[in-house]
Amino acid sequence: MSKLSLKEELMVSLYNGMPFGSLTYRPLSHLYHLFPKVNPGTIRMTVLALKNQAAIEKVERNQKVYLTLTKQGLARVFGPFLYQKIYPSELKVKKEWDGFFSLGIINVPESKKNLRSLLRQILFKANFRLWHSGIWLSPHELGINSSPVPYGNRVNLLEKSLGDEKIASYLTIVTANKFLGTKSSLEHIYSLWDLAEIKKNYETLVKESTNLAKMKYFDALGYINLLEWEEKLLVTLRSDPLFPHNFYPLAILREKVAKIFLNLSQKSIL
């Protein structure tokens, strides 16, 4: 599993210990205390880079520097799933699976490879996930014209623009309600994202949280253990496809770990 970068660790540290739903300003010395093995100059340079990226806000008062995460920084380090737990959306959209699959097949010539990244971003926002090389999967039917389809308000991807051209020039959509050639199509699809390993990681996080939950507050040593736990959570979430809950049987575990994260991250840090 990949590890968090120093930037990400600093952003997580600025969030930890905050009252729910608030932004708390902390002095730069707070980060020096939590990361005694990191050169203070490195921390200062990293903080400056985060400020330039609008991930944190910096205020100078009485010759001291105070820092807080911006909402942009929260979304960046925690991703959409945990960010929505921290700042829940006012509009609750119930996502249900309609029993259909949609495959998006990308065919972008090498001469226009700069368009691939943009196309991948559009597919991800439309709830597609990479399945095989060049093939993306979505757990619901996708409308290919302006008429409504069973699953909510679906954006007509094929009419969207990609640069100066239509996406339809580089994307083919195939919709079906079954996969042939496999004993259990849904289990086969699950296996492609290594969901068994993701499930195991969530279960381990729940187990490892027991001792952390017993602590009333975190000192510097205890905070290292908390940060390691949160790092495992963030890395696991990044490998989790996060499709609608009733498409993947991970919803209960995912929600449980997210609740543990919120409870632990709000405990005081000395």
C-alpha positions as semicolon CSV with decimal commas, in nm:
position;residue;x (nm);y (nm);z (nm)
1;M;0,000;0,000;0,000
2;S;0,127;0,348;-0,082
3;K;0,185;0,594;0,200
4;L;0,069;0,949;0,252
5;S;0,300;1,228;0,144
6;L;0,423;1,486;0,395
7;K;0,175;1,734;0,249
8;E;-0,110;1,492;0,316
9;E;0,012;1,413;0,667
10;L;0,027;1,784;0,751
11;M;-0,324;1,842;0,617
12;V;-0,462;1,547;0,815
13;S;-0,288;1,684;1,126
14;L;-0,451;2,025;1,083
15;Y;-0,792;1,857;1,067
16;N;-0,743;1,626;1,366
17;G;-0,865;1,758;1,699
18;M;-1,113;1,999;1,541
19;P;-1,471;2,032;1,669
20;F;-1,715;1,876;1,424
21;G;-1,780;2,092;1,118
22;S;-1,548;2,377;1,220
23;L;-1,215;2,517;1,103
24;T;-0,964;2,573;1,383
25;Y;-0,650;2,785;1,344
26;R;-0,332;2,642;1,491
27;P;0,022;2,779;1,523
28;L;0,301;2,642;1,309
29;S;0,461;2,508;1,629
30;H;0,169;2,261;1,647
31;L;0,309;2,082;1,342
32;Y;0,667;2,097;1,475
33;H;0,543;1,921;1,790
34;L;0,354;1,648;1,601
35;F;0,641;1,579;1,360
36;P;0,960;1,611;1,569
37;K;1,162;1,398;1,326
38;V;1,090;1,628;1,031
39;N;1,317;1,927;0,979
40;P;1,124;2,248;1,071
41;G;1,248;2,408;0,750
42;T;1,093;2,125;0,549
43;I;0,763;2,176;0,731
44;R;0,771;2,551;0,659
45;M;0,841;2,494;0,288
46;T;0,566;2,231;0,267
47;V;0,319;2,465;0,440
48;L;0,409;2,740;0,191
49;A;0,347;2,503;-0,100
50;L;0,008;2,403;0,045
51;K;-0,083;2,769;0,087
52;N;0,008;2,842;-0,276
53;Q;-0,218;2,551;-0,376
54;A;-0,507;2,696;-0,170
55;A;-0,515;2,379;0,043
56;I;-0,452;2,570;0,366
57;E;-0,507;2,924;0,486
58;K;-0,230;3,108;0,672
59;V;-0,271;3,404;0,908
60;E;0,010;3,590;1,089
61;R;-0,071;3,742;1,429
62;N;0,165;3,865;1,701
63;Q;0,463;3,732;1,503
64;K;0,311;3,383;1,497
65;V;0,181;3,191;1,198
66;Y;-0,160;3,023;1,232
67;L;-0,288;2,763;0,990
68;T;-0,614;2,593;0,899
69;L;-0,734;2,363;0,624
70;T;-0,953;2,512;0,355
71;K;-1,253;2,317;0,228
72;Q;-1,053;2,263;-0,091
73;G;-0,775;2,110;0,119
74;L;-1,022;1,887;0,304
75;A;-1,167;1,759;-0,022
76;R;-0,818;1,700;-0,160
77;V;-0,678;1,495;0,128
78;F;-0,992;1,306;0,234
79;G;-1,156;1,256;-0,103
80;P;-1,528;1,291;-0,179
81;F;-1,647;1,014;0,054
82;L;-1,499;1,139;0,384
83;Y;-1,540;1,502;0,281
84;Q;-1,916;1,443;0,246
85;K;-1,916;1,296;0,598
86;I;-1,741;1,605;0,734
87;Y;-1,959;1,848;0,539
88;P;-2,274;1,653;0,447
89;S;-2,454;1,777;0,139
90;E;-2,790;1,944;0,195
91;L;-2,929;1,751;-0,100
92;K;-2,958;1,381;-0,022
93;V;-2,959;1,174;-0,340
94;K;-3,056;0,811;-0,300
95;K;-2,835;0,604;-0,526
96;E;-2,986;0,272;-0,622
97;W;-2,869;0,023;-0,877
98;D;-3,119;-0,038;-1,159
99;G;-2,966;-0,375;-1,252
100;F;-2,794;-0,251;-1,567
101;F;-2,427;-0,219;-1,650
102;S;-2,276;0,032;-1,890
103;L;-1,935;-0,017;-2,047
104;G;-1,749;0,284;-2,179
105;I;-1,489;0,189;-2,439
106;I;-1,222;0,454;-2,501
107;N;-1,038;0,479;-2,829
108;V;-0,818;0,789;-2,837
109;P;-0,544;0,794;-3,104
110;E;-0,188;0,847;-2,986
111;S;-0,176;1,181;-3,172
112;K;-0,447;1,312;-2,933
113;K;-0,337;1,140;-2,612
114;N;-0,369;1,473;-2,426
115;L;-0,747;1,421;-2,442
116;R;-0,734;1,090;-2,251
117;S;-0,691;1,248;-1,908
118;L;-0,987;1,482;-1,965
119;L;-1,203;1,193;-2,088
120;R;-1,112;0,982;-1,784
121;Q;-1,210;1,267;-1,550
122;I;-1,549;1,300;-1,722
123;L;-1,610;0,924;-1,696
124;F;-1,517;0,916;-1,328
125;K;-1,758;1,201;-1,250
126;A;-2,029;1,006;-1,435
127;N;-1,973;0,713;-1,192
128;F;-1,762;0,498;-1,425
129;R;-1,458;0,315;-1,290
130;L;-1,164;0,166;-1,481
131;W;-1,233;-0,205;-1,542
132;H;-0,972;-0,313;-1,798
133;S;-0,731;-0,111;-2,010
134;G;-0,946;0,129;-2,211
135;I;-1,274;-0,012;-2,072
136;W;-1,471;0,161;-1,796
137;L;-1,769;0,020;-1,606
138;S;-2,071;0,193;-1,454
139;P;-2,334;0,008;-1,245
140;H;-2,638;0,152;-1,419
141;E;-2,786;0,217;-1,759
142;L;-2,666;0,532;-1,929
143;G;-2,898;0,733;-2,154
144;I;-2,766;0,787;-2,506
145;N;-3,026;1,048;-2,600
146;S;-3,207;1,331;-2,427
147;S;-3,490;1,113;-2,291
148;P;-3,483;1,016;-1,920
149;V;-3,358;0,677;-1,806
150;P;-3,451;0,478;-1,490
151;Y;-3,149;0,596;-1,287
152;G;-3,194;0,961;-1,189
153;N;-3,081;1,250;-1,408
154;R;-2,811;1,105;-1,631
155;V;-2,591;1,340;-1,825
156;N;-2,572;1,259;-2,194
157;L;-2,200;1,186;-2,214
158;L;-2,196;1,131;-2,588
159;E;-2,310;1,488;-2,650
160;K;-2,045;1,640;-2,425
161;S;-1,749;1,820;-2,579
162;L;-1,392;1,697;-2,554
163;G;-1,175;1,980;-2,667
164;D;-1,321;2,097;-2,999
165;E;-1,489;1,763;-3,068
166;K;-1,768;1,548;-2,927
167;I;-1,690;1,269;-2,683
168;A;-1,873;1,035;-2,921
169;S;-1,567;1,051;-3,148
170;Y;-1,362;0,866;-2,883
171;L;-1,614;0,686;-2,661
172;T;-1,849;0,395;-2,727
173;I;-2,119;0,306;-2,472
174;V;-2,250;-0,050;-2,439
175;T;-2,541;-0,116;-2,200
176;A;-2,654;-0,459;-2,077
177;N;-2,818;-0,628;-1,780
178;K;-2,601;-0,941;-1,778
179;F;-2,251;-1,064;-1,857
180;L;-2,219;-1,399;-2,030
181;G;-1,935;-1,645;-1,995
182;T;-1,901;-1,619;-1,616
183;K;-2,070;-1,826;-1,343
184;S;-2,165;-1,515;-1,149
185;S;-2,121;-1,191;-1,337
186;L;-2,153;-0,966;-1,033
187;E;-1,898;-1,162;-0,829
188;H;-1,667;-1,160;-1,130
189;I;-1,695;-0,782;-1,152
190;Y;-1,632;-0,749;-0,777
191;S;-1,312;-0,953;-0,810
192;L;-1,167;-0,710;-1,063
193;W;-1,129;-0,444;-0,793
194;D;-0,993;-0,685;-0,532
195;L;-1,291;-0,620;-0,305
196;A;-1,198;-0,912;-0,078
197;E;-0,876;-0,732;0,015
198;I;-1,057;-0,399;0,058
199;K;-1,312;-0,566;0,287
200;K;-1,028;-0,719;0,490
201;N;-0,864;-0,377;0,524
202;Y;-1,186;-0,222;0,657
203;E;-1,228;-0,507;0,907
204;T;-0,868;-0,458;1,025
205;L;-0,928;-0,086;1,071
206;V;-1,232;-0,155;1,290
207;K;-1,029;-0,399;1,501
208;E;-0,730;-0,166;1,534
209;S;-0,950;0,125;1,638
210;T;-1,043;-0,040;1,970
211;N;-0,739;0,080;2,167
212;L;-0,748;0,424;2,003
213;A;-1,112;0,467;2,103
214;K;-1,024;0,408;2,470
215;M;-0,797;0,711;2,478
216;K;-0,949;1,036;2,606
217;Y;-0,695;1,245;2,415
218;F;-0,380;1,194;2,208
219;D;-0,032;1,295;2,312
220;A;0,246;1,310;2,051
221;L;0,316;0,935;2,080
222;G;-0,052;0,840;2,070
223;Y;-0,103;1,070;1,774
224;I;0,153;0,874;1,571
225;N;-0,067;0,566;1,616
226;L;-0,374;0,765;1,515
227;L;-0,201;0,901;1,206
228;E;-0,093;0,550;1,103
229;W;-0,455;0,431;1,142
230;E;-0,586;0,722;0,936
231;E;-0,324;0,660;0,671
232;K;-0,445;0,301;0,630
233;L;-0,802;0,430;0,604
234;L;-0,722;0,692;0,339
235;V;-0,517;0,448;0,130
236;T;-0,798;0,190;0,152
237;L;-1,060;0,445;0,048
238;R;-0,849;0,539;-0,253
239;S;-0,851;0,176;-0,369
240;D;-1,225;0,138;-0,305
241;P;-1,431;0,197;-0,624
242;L;-1,707;0,362;-0,410
243;F;-1,995;0,271;-0,637
244;P;-2,357;0,304;-0,514
245;H;-2,395;0,108;-0,190
246;N;-2,630;-0,160;-0,316
247;F;-2,396;-0,242;-0,604
248;Y;-2,107;-0,341;-0,377
249;P;-2,157;-0,516;-0,040
250;L;-1,918;-0,286;0,147
251;A;-2,161;-0,017;0,259
252;I;-2,198;-0,117;0,626
253;L;-1,823;-0,157;0,681
254;R;-1,742;0,163;0,495
255;E;-1,993;0,365;0,696
256;K;-1,875;0,211;1,024
257;V;-1,511;0,299;0,960
258;A;-1,607;0,651;0,851
259;K;-1,795;0,702;1,180
260;I;-1,492;0,576;1,376
261;F;-1,271;0,819;1,182
262;L;-1,495;1,115;1,267
263;N;-1,503;1,022;1,637
264;L;-1,126;0,970;1,665
265;S;-1,032;1,279;1,464
266;Q;-1,229;1,505;1,700
267;K;-1,046;1,400;2,017
268;S;-0,810;1,653;2,169
269;I;-0,443;1,643;2,072
270;L;-0,192;1,762;2,331
